[in-house]
Amino acid sequence: MAINKDSNSYTFVFAIVLITVVGTILALLAMGLKPMQAKNDEVKKKLDVLSALMTPKEMETIDRSNAAEIFEKYVNLEDALVLDAAGKVKEGLKAFDIDIRREYKDKKLQEADRNYPLFIAKKDGKTFYIIPMIGKGLWGPIWGNVCLAEDMKTIQGASFGHQGETPGLGAEISQPFFVNRWIGEQISDESNEFSKFEIVKDGSGAAMPSRVDGITGGTITSVGVQEMANRCLKVYVSYFNNL
Amino acid sequence: MSEVVEKSKAPKEPLFSKKNKKLVTDPLTDNNPVTIQVLGICSALAITVQVEQAVVMGASVIFVMILGNLIISLLRNMIPSRIRIIVQLVVVASLVIIVNEVLKAFLPDVSEKLSVFVGLIITNCIIMGRFEAFAMANKPWPSVMDAIGNGLGYAGLMIIVAFFRELFGSGTLYGFPIFGDYIEGNGLYSMGYMNNNMMILPPMALIIVGVIIWIQRSRNKELIEKN
């Protein structure tokens, strides 16, 4: 049986069959794997929070298998708060369920209506405040967690992540050398005013508070981190000032 | 019917015949997909800053290309020629998405490392190039060999370029410091050696690929195009 493969009808039928088959496979796969992916995302969120709280040395013993257990040990989700853009506590919301990434992406949601979760952790008898952040890099979203010490000012730990920044350039924001540049910086000055962060190119970041050295070749991602930190951390400073 | 008769007459070709072996070895040297076919240059800029990235990308491309070449080759007599490019694109895009979704569910850490490359694999012109140039006209087994050869040829070149860029740009290889610690300033750095920041920037990938093309063609004059 000869089929004219150049005929319009054959082309249409082939295209329809192909997209139906491929579409079905992809849809079934995505549906079937969704519960596992959601669980992985939840563990990842806990890992991100922990990596800001724990020292790099302690993080070496934490992976996906024990992240949930260690998270529960240090972070009490009952204490966690949700703030509004003015830094006031919002009641009746669960901090861990707030998806700041979805809210950030939601164009219909005004910036003033976004929720700002705050996790409170107890470690070695001290209280730590962990602030999740979300922003935009060169190719996609970037995120981070900042852990403040008991004085609610000094950055005691941080972690950054990204979806698809350029490997070796912008992607370096998640590397320890960049994260370490944030440790010891202060989010507010002596008069408790929010101090704006600046990512600098001249290497002066190490010596000056609220100045951080950027990454060579990763300028746009570095600027994205700066914008993210300034926009997100500001809200929490007004909350801490009203305590 | 004539086709079937012809098949039964021809002696069965061994799996690793000379011709099939050549399909694997040729792209490694005289028919390298990057330096001779000049395909896949765009990803060469993005992923050759560090050797590790080049290795991961190379492995992903080999994997996707073997499966893709196999599928296209099996479908080659059914694909209408007018929409063949779209069909190829659908195949490669779905393959990459399937791999990514499965990794996300079962190996989330690997998936995080690879997420950067998903877009780069789909747009890698070597894959589409080999679909169009080889798998559309050849049987499945030679197509798989061709995919392995071209994939290795691509990965090999990426690693060579990344070797120079990481060594001179960051002073490390696969993340391990070679010249001493740059931030601490010990080792070679205490003697005034500096990392070449230009190596980190994308244009240097093109320059290194250009130098490799130059060396290769000056050693084998037959590769020089005549016009």
Tab-separated table of C-alpha atoms in Angstrom:
chain	number	residue	atom	x	y	z
A	1	MET	CA	0.000	0.000	0.000
A	2	ALA	CA	1.513	3.218	-1.071
A	3	ILE	CA	0.874	6.350	0.933
A	4	ASN	CA	1.673	9.696	-0.558
A	5	LYS	CA	3.803	11.115	2.210
A	6	ASP	CA	3.856	14.560	0.674
A	7	SER	CA	0.094	14.934	0.683
A	8	ASN	CA	-1.481	17.455	2.997
A	9	SER	CA	-3.718	14.890	4.676
A	10	TYR	CA	-0.775	12.618	5.565
A	11	THR	CA	1.148	15.577	6.971
A	12	PHE	CA	-1.828	16.642	9.076
A	13	VAL	CA	-2.518	13.159	10.378
A	14	PHE	CA	1.146	12.621	11.219
A	15	ALA	CA	1.355	15.940	13.064
A	16	ILE	CA	-1.834	15.277	15.024
A	17	VAL	CA	-0.777	11.759	16.005
A	18	LEU	CA	2.675	12.957	17.011
A	19	ILE	CA	1.493	15.779	19.239
A	20	THR	CA	-1.220	13.607	20.792
A	21	VAL	CA	1.272	10.895	21.669
A	22	VAL	CA	3.929	13.292	22.933
A	23	GLY	CA	1.385	15.439	24.779
A	24	THR	CA	-0.136	12.419	26.504
A	25	ILE	CA	3.241	11.064	27.575
A	26	LEU	CA	4.338	14.431	28.961
A	27	ALA	CA	1.033	15.093	30.732
A	28	LEU	CA	0.896	11.647	32.348
A	29	LEU	CA	4.499	11.921	33.404
A	30	ALA	CA	4.035	15.372	34.929
A	31	MET	CA	0.883	14.312	36.799
A	32	GLY	CA	2.396	11.085	38.049
A	33	LEU	CA	5.590	12.646	39.304
A	34	LYS	CA	4.003	15.733	40.852
A	35	PRO	CA	3.604	14.405	44.440
A	36	MET	CA	7.248	13.371	44.559
A	37	GLN	CA	8.401	16.680	43.138
A	38	ALA	CA	6.283	18.610	45.654
A	39	LYS	CA	7.847	16.658	48.490
A	40	ASN	CA	11.316	17.353	47.131
A	41	ASP	CA	10.494	21.066	46.934
A	42	GLU	CA	9.360	21.115	50.561
A	43	VAL	CA	12.562	19.432	51.709
A	44	LYS	CA	14.551	21.868	49.590
A	45	LYS	CA	12.821	24.823	51.257
A	46	LYS	CA	13.787	23.445	54.659
A	47	LEU	CA	17.342	22.867	53.467
A	48	ASP	CA	17.580	26.461	52.243
A	49	VAL	CA	16.421	27.809	55.602
A	50	LEU	CA	18.822	25.510	57.427
A	51	SER	CA	21.781	26.477	55.262
A	52	ALA	CA	21.373	30.084	56.393
A	53	LEU	CA	21.085	29.060	60.047
A	54	MET	CA	23.767	26.398	60.329
A	55	THR	CA	27.496	26.825	59.855
A	56	PRO	CA	29.001	25.324	56.685
A	57	LYS	CA	30.616	22.660	58.838
A	58	GLU	CA	27.270	21.620	60.303
A	59	MET	CA	25.661	21.687	56.862
A	60	GLU	CA	28.027	18.940	55.726
A	61	THR	CA	26.085	16.439	57.805
A	62	ILE	CA	22.683	17.642	56.592
A	63	ASP	CA	21.175	16.405	53.360
A	64	ARG	CA	17.728	15.691	51.997
A	65	SER	CA	17.304	12.567	54.098
A	66	ASN	CA	17.572	14.287	57.498
A	67	ALA	CA	16.676	17.892	56.615
A	68	ALA	CA	13.061	17.678	57.831
A	69	GLU	CA	14.099	16.208	61.184
A	70	ILE	CA	16.808	18.805	61.855
A	71	PHE	CA	14.519	21.605	60.675
A	72	GLU	CA	11.957	20.591	63.314
A	73	LYS	CA	14.640	20.474	65.965
A	74	TYR	CA	15.704	24.098	65.532
A	75	VAL	CA	12.855	25.916	63.845
A	76	ASN	CA	9.501	26.021	65.577
A	77	LEU	CA	6.937	26.722	62.897
A	78	GLU	CA	4.464	27.790	65.627
A	79	ASP	CA	6.697	30.815	66.292
A	80	ALA	CA	7.007	31.708	62.629
A	81	LEU	CA	5.302	34.939	61.567
A	82	VAL	CA	3.889	36.415	58.421
A	83	LEU	CA	4.348	40.157	57.932
A	84	ASP	CA	2.713	42.573	55.537
A	85	ALA	CA	4.657	45.083	53.463
A	86	ALA	CA	4.581	47.607	56.321
A	87	GLY	CA	6.166	45.143	58.719
A	88	LYS	CA	3.007	44.402	60.736
A	89	VAL	CA	2.152	40.847	61.758
A	90	LYS	CA	-0.614	39.205	59.763
A	91	GLU	CA	-2.671	36.734	61.720
A	92	GLY	CA	-4.054	33.431	60.526
A	93	LEU	CA	-1.391	32.595	57.957
A	94	LYS	CA	1.111	29.782	58.059
A	95	ALA	CA	4.596	31.062	57.292
A	96	PHE	CA	5.867	27.850	55.752
A	97	ASP	CA	2.963	27.681	53.299
A	98	ILE	CA	3.575	31.169	51.926
A	99	ASP	CA	4.990	30.790	48.432
A	100	ILE	CA	6.938	34.037	48.067
A	101	ARG	CA	8.076	32.986	44.622
A	102	ARG	CA	4.520	32.672	43.333
A	103	GLU	CA	3.552	35.984	44.952
A	104	TYR	CA	6.602	37.670	43.414
A	105	LYS	CA	5.726	36.355	39.973
A	106	ASP	CA	2.030	37.222	40.290
A	107	LYS	CA	1.658	40.392	38.259
A	108	LYS	CA	-1.857	41.030	39.602
A	109	LEU	CA	-0.653	41.114	43.189
A	110	GLN	CA	0.448	44.585	44.303
A	111	GLU	CA	3.822	44.778	45.979
A	112	ALA	CA	2.107	46.092	49.112
A	113	ASP	CA	-0.111	43.006	49.295
A	114	ARG	CA	2.699	40.468	49.336
A	115	ASN	CA	3.318	38.373	52.402
A	116	TYR	CA	6.674	38.279	54.142
A	117	PRO	CA	7.351	35.163	56.213
A	118	LEU	CA	9.764	35.213	59.135
A	119	PHE	CA	11.143	32.031	60.684
A	120	ILE	CA	12.411	32.076	64.234
A	121	ALA	CA	14.957	29.484	65.239
A	122	LYS	CA	16.485	28.546	68.573
A	123	LYS	CA	20.003	27.231	68.457
A	124	ASP	CA	22.460	26.820	71.341
A	125	GLY	CA	20.146	28.870	73.575
A	126	LYS	CA	20.148	31.851	71.205
A	127	THR	CA	17.374	33.148	68.989
A	128	PHE	CA	17.904	33.595	65.269
A	129	TYR	CA	15.678	35.235	62.687
A	130	ILE	CA	15.592	33.752	59.219
A	131	ILE	CA	14.276	35.847	56.362
A	132	PRO	CA	13.497	34.299	52.982
A	133	MET	CA	14.030	36.491	49.928
A	134	ILE	CA	13.064	36.262	46.284
A	135	GLY	CA	14.265	38.262	43.302
A	136	LYS	CA	15.248	38.245	39.690
A	137	GLY	CA	18.617	37.390	38.144
A	138	LEU	CA	19.656	37.502	34.512
A	139	TRP	CA	17.852	34.398	33.232
A	140	GLY	CA	15.315	33.616	35.917
A	141	PRO	CA	14.452	33.779	39.593
A	142	ILE	CA	17.057	33.978	42.320
A	143	TRP	CA	16.328	33.454	46.005
A	144	GLY	CA	18.039	33.473	49.322
A	145	ASN	CA	17.714	33.224	53.066
A	146	VAL	CA	19.335	35.606	55.507
A	147	CYS	CA	19.810	34.619	59.127
A	148	LEU	CA	20.012	37.487	61.632
A	149	ALA	CA	21.656	37.169	65.029
A	150	GLU	CA	19.925	37.974	68.293
A	151	ASP	CA	20.490	41.734	67.889
A	152	MET	CA	18.156	41.571	64.824
A	153	LYS	CA	20.750	43.467	62.852
A	154	THR	CA	23.841	41.464	62.109
A	155	ILE	CA	23.749	38.909	59.334
A	156	GLN	CA	24.968	35.719	60.877
A	157	GLY	CA	24.474	33.415	57.915
A	158	ALA	CA	23.028	33.402	54.441
A	159	SER	CA	22.339	31.199	51.478
A	160	PHE	CA	21.559	32.037	47.885
A	161	GLY	CA	20.052	29.989	45.122
A	162	HIS	CA	19.105	30.456	41.503
A	163	GLN	CA	17.258	28.657	38.783
A	164	GLY	CA	19.383	29.193	35.739
A	165	GLU	CA	22.082	31.820	36.123
A	166	THR	CA	25.101	31.443	33.854
A	167	PRO	CA	27.348	28.675	35.164
A	168	GLY	CA	30.643	30.018	36.441
A	169	LEU	CA	29.405	33.626	36.381
A	170	GLY	CA	26.059	34.572	37.921
A	171	ALA	CA	25.596	31.045	39.251
A	172	GLU	CA	28.478	31.694	41.634
A	173	ILE	CA	26.120	33.546	44.004
A	174	SER	CA	25.394	30.232	45.698
A	175	GLN	CA	29.102	29.588	46.313
A	176	PRO	CA	30.512	30.032	49.836
A	177	PHE	CA	32.928	32.793	48.825
A	178	PHE	CA	30.042	35.072	47.842
A	179	VAL	CA	27.798	34.062	50.739
A	180	ASN	CA	30.626	34.754	53.201
A	181	ARG	CA	30.829	38.349	51.998
A	182	TRP	CA	27.385	38.916	53.530
A	183	ILE	CA	28.225	37.581	56.948
A	184	GLY	CA	28.799	40.317	59.508
A	185	GLU	CA	27.023	42.983	57.440
A	186	GLN	CA	24.245	44.869	59.226
A	187	ILE	CA	20.763	45.455	57.897
A	188	SER	CA	20.206	48.564	60.017
A	189	ASP	CA	22.511	51.294	61.372
A	190	GLU	CA	22.932	52.722	64.903
A	191	SER	CA	19.674	54.663	64.720
A	192	ASN	CA	17.896	51.471	63.602
A	193	GLU	CA	17.284	52.869	60.132
A	194	PHE	CA	17.420	50.393	57.280
A	195	SER	CA	20.810	50.541	55.598
A	196	LYS	CA	20.689	49.986	51.896
A	197	PHE	CA	22.974	47.307	50.503
A	198	GLU	CA	25.268	48.073	47.656
A	199	ILE	CA	27.062	45.559	45.464
A	200	VAL	CA	30.366	47.141	44.477
A	201	LYS	CA	32.939	46.383	41.813
A	202	ASP	CA	35.987	48.078	43.306
A	203	GLY	CA	36.653	45.483	45.998
A	204	SER	CA	35.831	47.877	48.842
A	205	GLY	CA	33.018	45.641	50.105
A	206	ALA	CA	35.001	43.781	52.718
A	207	ALA	CA	35.906	46.914	54.674
A	208	MET	CA	32.572	48.758	54.640
A	209	PRO	CA	29.323	47.741	56.296
A	210	SER	CA	26.330	47.211	54.000
A	211	ARG	CA	28.666	47.035	51.019
A	212	VAL	CA	29.311	43.700	49.350
A	213	ASP	CA	31.758	42.839	46.579
A	214	GLY	CA	30.055	41.635	43.414
A	215	ILE	CA	31.062	38.795	41.099
A	216	THR	CA	33.203	39.437	38.027
A	217	GLY	CA	31.213	38.614	34.914
A	218	GLY	CA	28.041	38.226	36.950
A	219	THR	CA	27.041	41.871	37.128
A	220	ILE	CA	23.353	41.504	36.345
A	221	THR	CA	22.919	38.648	38.805
A	222	SER	CA	24.839	40.615	41.458
A	223	VAL	CA	22.601	43.612	40.898
A	224	GLY	CA	19.616	41.262	41.175
A	225	VAL	CA	20.862	40.096	44.570
A	226	GLN	CA	21.258	43.721	45.659
A	227	GLU	CA	17.713	44.613	44.580
A	228	MET	CA	16.341	41.468	46.246
A	229	ALA	CA	18.076	42.144	49.552
A	230	ASN	CA	17.043	45.794	49.670
A	231	ARG	CA	13.413	45.158	48.788
A	232	CYS	CA	12.900	42.187	51.113
A	233	LEU	CA	14.990	43.099	54.150
A	234	LYS	CA	13.526	46.599	54.470
A	235	VAL	CA	10.144	45.190	55.505
A	236	TYR	CA	11.668	43.259	58.368
A	237	VAL	CA	13.590	46.257	59.700
A	238	SER	CA	10.316	48.094	60.294
A	239	TYR	CA	8.979	45.030	62.092
A	240	PHE	CA	12.038	44.749	64.316
A	241	ASN	CA	11.905	48.483	65.136
A	242	ASN	CA	8.331	48.166	66.362
A	243	LEU	CA	9.039	45.260	68.684
B	1	MET	CA	8.665	-5.924	-1.933
B	2	SER	CA	11.897	-5.185	-3.751
B	3	GLU	CA	13.391	-3.756	-0.591
B	4	VAL	CA	12.854	-6.938	1.394
B	5	VAL	CA	14.512	-9.071	-1.269
B	6	GLU	CA	17.549	-6.823	-1.317
B	7	LYS	CA	17.907	-7.021	2.449
B	8	SER	CA	17.963	-10.801	2.540
B	9	LYS	CA	20.647	-10.925	-0.149
B	10	ALA	CA	23.076	-8.519	1.462
B	11	PRO	CA	25.368	-10.129	4.058
B	12	LYS	CA	24.510	-8.961	7.568
B	13	GLU	CA	26.793	-6.162	8.627
B	14	PRO	CA	28.537	-6.783	11.973
B	15	LEU	CA	27.564	-4.374	14.747
B	16	PHE	CA	31.065	-2.978	15.071
B	17	SER	CA	32.060	-3.010	11.419
B	18	LYS	CA	34.758	-0.682	10.155
B	19	LYS	CA	32.108	1.682	8.814
B	20	ASN	CA	30.289	1.821	12.136
B	21	LYS	CA	33.496	2.356	14.069
B	22	LYS	CA	34.371	5.201	11.759
B	23	LEU	CA	31.056	6.829	12.659
B	24	VAL	CA	32.288	7.047	16.241
B	25	THR	CA	35.933	7.938	15.649
B	26	ASP	CA	35.545	10.459	12.826
B	27	PRO	CA	33.727	13.136	14.837
B	28	LEU	CA	36.465	12.918	17.451
B	29	THR	CA	39.077	14.217	15.036
B	30	ASP	CA	38.613	15.083	11.383
B	31	ASN	CA	34.868	15.629	11.468
B	32	ASN	CA	34.496	17.219	14.883
B	33	PRO	CA	31.034	18.739	15.261
B	34	VAL	CA	32.405	21.934	16.791
B	35	THR	CA	35.657	22.621	14.964
B	36	ILE	CA	34.786	21.220	11.515
B	37	GLN	CA	30.994	21.274	11.282
B	38	VAL	CA	30.992	24.453	13.400
B	39	LEU	CA	27.852	23.464	15.303
B	40	GLY	CA	27.046	23.995	18.964
B	41	ILE	CA	29.155	27.122	19.258
B	42	CYS	CA	26.514	28.970	21.281
B	43	SER	CA	26.627	26.509	24.165
B	44	ALA	CA	30.415	26.521	23.974
B	45	LEU	CA	30.316	30.137	25.166
B	46	ALA	CA	28.056	29.462	28.106
B	47	ILE	CA	29.315	26.281	29.695
B	48	THR	CA	33.066	26.264	29.275
B	49	VAL	CA	33.927	28.493	32.220
B	50	GLN	CA	34.381	25.441	34.442
B	51	VAL	CA	35.352	21.879	33.549
B	52	GLU	CA	32.590	20.429	35.711
B	53	GLN	CA	29.885	22.252	33.730
B	54	ALA	CA	31.406	21.064	30.464
B	55	VAL	CA	31.396	17.453	31.667
B	56	VAL	CA	27.754	17.627	32.812
B	57	MET	CA	26.657	19.297	29.597
B	58	GLY	CA	28.636	16.838	27.491
B	59	ALA	CA	27.078	13.846	29.235
B	60	SER	CA	23.562	15.298	28.876
B	61	VAL	CA	24.051	15.991	25.177
B	62	ILE	CA	25.376	12.476	24.524
B	63	PHE	CA	22.392	10.970	26.334
B	64	VAL	CA	19.752	13.075	24.590
B	65	MET	CA	21.425	12.644	21.210
B	66	ILE	CA	21.583	8.839	21.398
B	67	LEU	CA	17.883	8.575	22.239
B	68	GLY	CA	16.915	11.286	19.762
B	69	ASN	CA	18.926	9.855	16.885
B	70	LEU	CA	17.415	6.441	17.594
B	71	ILE	CA	13.835	7.736	17.623
B	72	ILE	CA	14.257	9.879	14.522
B	73	SER	CA	15.933	7.013	12.709
B	74	LEU	CA	13.068	4.645	13.576
B	75	LEU	CA	10.530	7.210	12.363
B	76	ARG	CA	12.564	8.321	9.337
B	77	ASN	CA	10.378	6.615	6.750
B	78	MET	CA	7.203	8.026	8.283
B	79	ILE	CA	8.126	11.647	8.839
B	80	PRO	CA	6.643	13.936	6.164
B	81	SER	CA	9.540	15.919	4.751
B	82	ARG	CA	7.707	19.240	4.924
B	83	ILE	CA	7.386	19.189	8.695
B	84	ARG	CA	10.512	17.183	9.526
B	85	ILE	CA	12.276	20.027	11.336
B	86	ILE	CA	9.274	20.538	13.604
B	87	VAL	CA	9.105	16.805	14.284
B	88	GLN	CA	12.803	16.798	15.201
B	89	LEU	CA	12.278	19.726	17.504
B	90	VAL	CA	9.330	18.030	19.208
B	91	VAL	CA	11.391	14.884	19.751
B	92	VAL	CA	14.392	16.648	21.277
B	93	ALA	CA	12.296	18.987	23.417
B	94	SER	CA	10.154	16.171	24.808
B	95	LEU	CA	13.188	14.025	25.529
B	96	VAL	CA	14.840	16.799	27.496
B	97	ILE	CA	11.633	17.529	29.422
B	98	ILE	CA	11.090	13.855	30.243
B	99	VAL	CA	14.647	13.509	31.518
B	100	ASN	CA	14.287	16.678	33.582
B	101	GLU	CA	10.938	15.682	35.117
B	102	VAL	CA	12.169	12.221	36.062
B	103	LEU	CA	15.333	13.646	37.602
B	104	LYS	CA	13.299	16.220	39.536
B	105	ALA	CA	11.270	13.455	41.140
B	106	PHE	CA	13.972	10.900	41.823
B	107	LEU	CA	17.314	12.707	41.821
B	108	PRO	CA	16.492	16.298	42.825
B	109	ASP	CA	20.122	17.217	43.468
B	110	VAL	CA	21.223	16.213	39.990
B	111	SER	CA	18.213	17.994	38.539
B	112	GLU	CA	19.212	21.223	40.264
B	113	LYS	CA	22.664	21.029	38.711
B	114	LEU	CA	21.205	20.274	35.285
B	115	SER	CA	18.361	22.785	35.285
B	116	VAL	CA	20.689	25.360	33.766
B	117	PHE	CA	21.421	23.109	30.829
B	118	VAL	CA	17.889	22.086	29.866
B	119	GLY	CA	17.371	25.082	27.626
B	120	LEU	CA	20.886	24.806	26.276
B	121	ILE	CA	20.455	21.154	25.281
B	122	ILE	CA	17.233	21.826	23.371
B	123	THR	CA	18.792	24.678	21.449
B	124	ASN	CA	22.040	22.836	20.795
B	125	CYS	CA	22.308	22.778	17.035
B	126	ILE	CA	24.477	19.643	17.026
B	127	ILE	CA	21.487	17.569	18.062
B	128	MET	CA	19.173	18.982	15.398
B	129	GLY	CA	22.050	18.944	12.923
B	130	ARG	CA	22.692	15.240	13.382
B	131	PHE	CA	18.970	14.427	13.256
B	132	GLU	CA	18.711	16.197	9.934
B	133	ALA	CA	22.020	15.134	8.426
B	134	PHE	CA	22.280	11.550	9.624
B	135	ALA	CA	19.358	9.978	11.469
B	136	MET	CA	16.838	10.999	8.770
B	137	ALA	CA	18.721	8.916	6.200
B	138	ASN	CA	20.242	6.025	8.130
B	139	LYS	CA	19.239	2.908	10.034
B	140	PRO	CA	18.903	2.977	13.833
B	141	TRP	CA	22.192	1.302	14.756
B	142	PRO	CA	24.490	3.540	12.657
B	143	SER	CA	22.481	6.512	13.957
B	144	VAL	CA	23.244	5.522	17.537
B	145	MET	CA	26.932	5.191	16.672
B	146	ASP	CA	26.831	8.587	14.982
B	147	ALA	CA	25.231	10.090	18.087
B	148	ILE	CA	27.893	8.593	20.349
B	149	GLY	CA	30.667	9.847	18.083
B	150	ASN	CA	29.365	13.366	17.694
B	151	GLY	CA	28.391	13.577	21.356
B	152	LEU	CA	31.874	12.551	22.430
B	153	GLY	CA	33.435	14.899	19.901
B	154	TYR	CA	31.376	17.764	21.297
B	155	ALA	CA	31.998	16.846	24.943
B	156	GLY	CA	35.730	16.423	24.321
B	157	LEU	CA	36.088	19.833	22.765
B	158	MET	CA	34.003	21.478	25.495
B	159	ILE	CA	36.285	19.955	28.113
B	160	ILE	CA	39.437	21.117	26.299
B	161	VAL	CA	38.112	24.690	26.062
B	162	ALA	CA	36.910	24.592	29.664
B	163	PHE	CA	40.322	23.299	30.766
B	164	PHE	CA	42.062	26.438	29.488
B	165	ARG	CA	39.327	28.827	30.616
B	166	GLU	CA	39.091	27.458	34.140
B	167	LEU	CA	42.846	27.050	34.594
B	168	PHE	CA	43.784	30.565	33.492
B	169	GLY	CA	40.540	32.317	34.411
B	170	SER	CA	39.973	30.980	37.908
B	171	GLY	CA	43.217	29.136	38.656
B	172	THR	CA	41.315	25.928	39.389
B	173	LEU	CA	40.525	22.651	37.633
B	174	TYR	CA	37.262	20.884	38.383
B	175	GLY	CA	37.014	23.245	41.362
B	176	PHE	CA	40.393	22.319	42.867
B	177	PRO	CA	42.877	25.151	43.210
B	178	ILE	CA	45.955	24.638	41.030
B	179	PHE	CA	47.983	27.809	41.510
B	180	GLY	CA	47.161	28.327	45.196
B	181	ASP	CA	44.292	30.141	46.848
B	182	TYR	CA	43.346	33.308	44.949
B	183	ILE	CA	41.457	34.921	47.833
B	184	GLU	CA	44.131	34.089	50.427
B	185	GLY	CA	46.832	35.105	47.950
B	186	ASN	CA	49.202	32.222	48.602
B	187	GLY	CA	50.993	29.867	46.192
B	188	LEU	CA	51.752	31.394	42.810
B	189	TYR	CA	49.591	34.398	43.686
B	190	SER	CA	52.083	35.511	46.343
B	191	MET	CA	54.643	35.860	43.530
B	192	GLY	CA	52.418	38.326	41.697
B	193	TYR	CA	50.590	35.933	39.371
B	194	MET	CA	47.080	37.072	38.485
B	195	ASN	CA	44.065	35.244	37.100
B	196	ASN	CA	43.154	36.368	33.611
B	197	ASN	CA	39.634	37.719	34.044
B	198	MET	CA	39.148	37.858	30.302
B	199	MET	CA	39.159	34.051	30.246
B	200	ILE	CA	35.904	34.078	32.204
B	201	LEU	CA	34.128	36.234	29.648
B	202	PRO	CA	32.258	34.520	26.773
B	203	PRO	CA	34.388	35.836	23.856
B	204	MET	CA	37.414	33.911	25.089
B	205	ALA	CA	35.578	30.647	24.355
B	206	LEU	CA	35.346	31.693	20.707
B	207	ILE	CA	39.005	32.656	20.618
B	208	ILE	CA	40.084	29.314	22.105
B	209	VAL	CA	37.835	27.390	19.692
B	210	GLY	CA	39.357	29.487	16.898
B	211	VAL	CA	42.892	28.589	17.985
B	212	ILE	CA	41.959	24.886	18.091
B	213	ILE	CA	40.479	25.131	14.583
B	214	TRP	CA	43.675	26.841	13.420
B	215	ILE	CA	45.940	24.167	14.914
B	216	GLN	CA	43.790	21.356	13.550
B	217	ARG	CA	43.699	22.733	10.021
B	218	SER	CA	47.363	23.574	9.897
B	219	ARG	CA	48.168	19.976	10.841
B	220	ASN	CA	45.740	18.506	8.328
B	221	LYS	CA	45.683	20.701	5.219
B	222	GLU	CA	42.841	18.657	3.701
B	223	LEU	CA	40.424	20.203	6.176
B	224	ILE	CA	40.882	23.699	4.760
B	225	GLU	CA	37.879	24.734	2.675
B	226	LYS	CA	38.733	25.714	-0.888
B	227	ASN	CA	37.001	28.796	-2.197
